[in-house]
Amino acid sequence: MAAVARRAQVLEVAQELFAREGYHHVSMDDIADAAEVSKPVLYRHFPSKLDLYLAVVDHRGEALVARIDAALAGIPAEAASGGRDVVRAIVRAYVEFVEQAGESFSLLFESDVTRDADVRLRVEHASAEAARAICRGLQGVAGLPDAEARLAGAALVGMAQVAATTRYRTGEVGVDATVELITDLSWRGVAGLVRGAGTTP
């Protein structure tokens, strides 16, 4: 197997193990066995368990940011200027990411290694990118000062993240219904900041 394919295979196996068992309960031996590679091969790709964990976190974070970017890029300029479609796109990106990721979303949203500063920065990167996207949208439609737009963006990301993970684990509300509910809940709050927007969809 080519080195690139082998690395991808190891990342996939490690992602599953870390998501299911947690960082502290998975050893490099466990990963080598599950990936059916020797430990020298495993260490050739990843010098330590932490390096491997960070690579998995980066991989998940890149997938989330790519989904958010694609969602925002698909909004027509005239719709984006209204703001509501920006909120909906972010919420849908989170919900669909969690649906596709399965329990591996926990590596970004519920990591058990965030006491380590390097891990915390990597885990928070995707959420920070999403918050920045919302921040830009809020500044455009509401004219909020930078600090307030950043805070509101972070709050919206938190709402989308919690809603997506709760929907996944309970299964009580459908994906589309979740997106519309959280978009409506978020937008009614955002609309209060937009002069003349009212609270209508």
Short mmCIF file of C-alpha atoms in Angstrom, two decimals:
data_model
loop_
_atom_site.label_atom_id
_atom_site.label_comp_id
_atom_site.label_asym_id
_atom_site.label_seq_id
_atom_site.Cartn_x
_atom_site.Cartn_y
_atom_site.Cartn_z
CA MET A 1 0.00 0.00 0.00
CA ALA A 2 1.31 3.47 -0.90
CA ALA A 3 2.44 5.68 1.97
CA VAL A 4 -0.37 8.22 1.43
CA ALA A 5 -3.03 5.51 1.43
CA ARG A 6 -1.49 3.86 4.48
CA ARG A 7 -1.51 7.16 6.37
CA ALA A 8 -5.15 7.73 5.46
CA GLN A 9 -6.02 4.21 6.64
CA VAL A 10 -4.28 4.74 9.98
CA LEU A 11 -6.06 8.09 10.44
CA GLU A 12 -9.44 6.48 9.80
CA VAL A 13 -8.78 3.65 12.26
CA ALA A 14 -7.39 6.01 14.91
CA GLN A 15 -10.34 8.35 14.49
CA GLU A 16 -12.76 5.52 15.19
CA LEU A 17 -10.82 4.29 18.23
CA PHE A 18 -10.28 7.74 19.75
CA ALA A 19 -13.95 8.64 19.25
CA ARG A 20 -15.18 5.40 20.81
CA GLU A 21 -12.67 4.90 23.64
CA GLY A 22 -11.15 8.33 24.30
CA TYR A 23 -7.53 9.40 23.97
CA HIS A 24 -6.35 7.99 27.28
CA HIS A 25 -7.80 4.53 26.72
CA VAL A 26 -6.23 3.93 23.31
CA SER A 27 -2.61 2.90 22.86
CA MET A 28 -0.40 2.91 19.79
CA ASP A 29 -0.46 -0.90 20.05
CA ASP A 30 -4.26 -0.80 19.77
CA ILE A 31 -4.07 1.42 16.70
CA ALA A 32 -1.35 -0.67 15.03
CA ASP A 33 -3.36 -3.85 15.61
CA ALA A 34 -6.62 -2.38 14.33
CA ALA A 35 -4.94 -0.85 11.27
CA GLU A 36 -3.00 -4.07 10.66
CA VAL A 37 0.35 -2.31 10.47
CA SER A 38 3.54 -2.83 12.40
CA LYS A 39 4.51 -0.36 15.10
CA PRO A 40 7.61 0.78 13.15
CA VAL A 41 5.32 1.64 10.20
CA LEU A 42 2.91 3.44 12.52
CA TYR A 43 5.70 5.47 14.13
CA ARG A 44 7.14 6.30 10.72
CA HIS A 45 3.92 8.19 9.96
CA PHE A 46 3.22 9.51 13.47
CA PRO A 47 6.08 9.92 15.99
CA SER A 48 3.75 9.75 19.00
CA LYS A 49 0.15 9.12 20.02
CA LEU A 50 -0.34 12.84 20.53
CA ASP A 51 0.91 13.57 17.00
CA LEU A 52 -1.57 11.02 15.66
CA TYR A 53 -4.39 12.46 17.75
CA LEU A 54 -3.64 15.99 16.52
CA ALA A 55 -3.65 14.75 12.93
CA VAL A 56 -7.07 13.18 13.49
CA VAL A 57 -8.38 16.38 15.09
CA ASP A 58 -7.02 18.45 12.19
CA HIS A 59 -8.65 16.06 9.70
CA ARG A 60 -12.05 16.42 11.41
CA GLY A 61 -11.64 20.18 11.74
CA GLU A 62 -10.77 20.57 8.06
CA ALA A 63 -13.90 18.60 7.15
CA LEU A 64 -16.10 20.89 9.26
CA VAL A 65 -14.54 24.10 7.93
CA ALA A 66 -14.85 22.81 4.34
CA ARG A 67 -18.53 22.08 4.91
CA ILE A 68 -19.10 25.55 6.37
CA ASP A 69 -17.21 27.23 3.51
CA ALA A 70 -19.23 25.29 0.94
CA ALA A 71 -22.49 26.19 2.67
CA LEU A 72 -21.64 29.89 2.77
CA ALA A 73 -20.34 29.91 -0.80
CA GLY A 74 -23.68 28.56 -1.99
CA ILE A 75 -25.63 31.57 -0.70
CA PRO A 76 -26.52 34.16 -3.38
CA ALA A 77 -25.14 37.62 -2.58
CA GLU A 78 -28.61 39.15 -2.27
CA ALA A 79 -29.64 36.46 0.25
CA ALA A 80 -26.43 36.76 2.27
CA SER A 81 -27.02 40.46 2.74
CA GLY A 82 -30.25 39.65 4.60
CA GLY A 83 -28.42 37.52 7.15
CA ARG A 84 -30.98 34.75 7.76
CA ASP A 85 -29.56 32.50 5.04
CA VAL A 86 -26.11 32.90 6.58
CA VAL A 87 -27.45 31.67 9.92
CA ARG A 88 -29.27 28.76 8.24
CA ALA A 89 -26.14 27.76 6.30
CA ILE A 90 -24.05 27.61 9.47
CA VAL A 91 -26.67 25.60 11.35
CA ARG A 92 -27.10 23.15 8.46
CA ALA A 93 -23.33 22.77 8.11
CA TYR A 94 -23.05 21.75 11.76
CA VAL A 95 -26.03 19.40 11.70
CA GLU A 96 -24.94 17.67 8.50
CA PHE A 97 -21.33 17.45 9.66
CA VAL A 98 -22.38 15.66 12.84
CA GLU A 99 -24.69 13.33 10.89
CA GLN A 100 -21.86 12.38 8.53
CA ALA A 101 -19.14 12.21 11.18
CA GLY A 102 -20.99 10.00 13.65
CA GLU A 103 -19.31 9.78 17.04
CA SER A 104 -16.07 11.22 15.62
CA PHE A 105 -17.62 14.67 16.06
CA SER A 106 -16.72 14.25 19.74
CA LEU A 107 -13.05 14.71 18.82
CA LEU A 108 -13.84 18.33 17.97
CA PHE A 109 -16.66 19.14 20.36
CA GLU A 110 -15.98 16.97 23.41
CA SER A 111 -12.28 16.16 23.38
CA ASP A 112 -10.90 14.61 26.56
CA VAL A 113 -7.43 16.08 25.94
CA THR A 114 -8.18 19.81 25.90
CA ARG A 115 -6.02 20.49 28.95
CA ASP A 116 -3.10 20.31 26.53
CA ALA A 117 -2.73 23.78 24.98
CA ASP A 118 -1.79 22.45 21.52
CA VAL A 119 -4.79 20.15 21.42
CA ARG A 120 -7.12 22.87 22.67
CA LEU A 121 -6.02 25.25 19.91
CA ARG A 122 -6.51 22.58 17.23
CA VAL A 123 -9.88 21.49 18.62
CA GLU A 124 -11.11 25.08 18.80
CA HIS A 125 -9.84 26.04 15.33
CA ALA A 126 -12.89 24.87 13.38
CA SER A 127 -15.35 26.54 15.76
CA ALA A 128 -13.26 29.71 15.64
CA GLU A 129 -13.40 29.67 11.82
CA ALA A 130 -17.17 29.26 11.91
CA ALA A 131 -17.50 32.08 14.44
CA ARG A 132 -15.42 34.34 12.18
CA ALA A 133 -17.72 33.61 9.24
CA ILE A 134 -20.78 34.50 11.32
CA CYS A 135 -18.97 37.54 12.68
CA ARG A 136 -18.47 38.87 9.15
CA GLY A 137 -22.14 38.25 8.39
CA LEU A 138 -23.31 40.04 11.53
CA GLN A 139 -21.09 43.02 10.84
CA GLY A 140 -22.55 43.22 7.34
CA VAL A 141 -26.23 43.06 8.31
CA ALA A 142 -26.21 44.54 11.82
CA GLY A 143 -23.19 46.83 11.84
CA LEU A 144 -22.05 45.44 15.18
CA PRO A 145 -18.66 46.51 16.58
CA ASP A 146 -15.93 43.90 16.15
CA ALA A 147 -15.93 42.63 19.73
CA GLU A 148 -19.72 42.28 19.89
CA ALA A 149 -19.89 40.57 16.49
CA ARG A 150 -17.21 38.07 17.59
CA LEU A 151 -19.09 37.31 20.81
CA ALA A 152 -22.42 36.88 19.00
CA GLY A 153 -20.74 34.67 16.39
CA ALA A 154 -19.28 32.42 19.08
CA ALA A 155 -22.71 32.17 20.73
CA LEU A 156 -24.36 31.13 17.46
CA VAL A 157 -21.67 28.50 16.85
CA GLY A 158 -22.26 27.13 20.34
CA MET A 159 -26.00 26.90 19.71
CA ALA A 160 -25.54 25.14 16.36
CA GLN A 161 -23.00 22.73 17.83
CA VAL A 162 -25.12 21.74 20.83
CA ALA A 163 -28.26 21.40 18.70
CA ALA A 164 -26.45 19.22 16.15
CA THR A 165 -24.98 16.87 18.75
CA THR A 166 -28.23 16.62 20.73
CA ARG A 167 -30.21 15.87 17.56
CA TYR A 168 -27.74 13.16 16.62
CA ARG A 169 -27.83 11.45 19.99
CA THR A 170 -31.57 11.65 20.63
CA GLY A 171 -32.87 11.30 17.07
CA GLU A 172 -36.10 12.91 18.23
CA VAL A 173 -36.17 15.68 15.63
CA GLY A 174 -35.37 15.32 11.94
CA VAL A 175 -32.40 17.01 10.30
CA ASP A 176 -34.42 19.54 8.28
CA ALA A 177 -36.71 20.30 11.21
CA THR A 178 -33.66 20.87 13.43
CA VAL A 179 -32.10 23.25 10.92
CA GLU A 180 -35.27 25.30 10.61
CA LEU A 181 -35.95 25.36 14.36
CA ILE A 182 -32.45 26.51 15.32
CA THR A 183 -32.28 28.94 12.40
CA ASP A 184 -35.57 30.47 13.50
CA LEU A 185 -34.50 30.61 17.13
CA SER A 186 -31.14 32.16 16.20
CA TRP A 187 -32.51 34.57 13.62
CA ARG A 188 -35.20 35.96 15.88
CA GLY A 189 -32.40 36.94 18.22
CA VAL A 190 -30.15 38.29 15.45
CA ALA A 191 -33.04 40.15 13.84
CA GLY A 192 -33.43 42.14 17.02
CA LEU A 193 -30.02 43.62 16.25
CA VAL A 194 -30.90 44.51 12.65
CA ARG A 195 -32.70 47.79 12.24
CA GLY A 196 -35.98 47.27 10.45
CA ALA A 197 -35.66 43.50 10.27
CA GLY A 198 -38.44 42.71 12.73
CA THR A 199 -38.86 39.06 13.62
CA THR A 200 -40.45 37.71 10.48
CA PRO A 201 -38.56 34.96 8.60
#
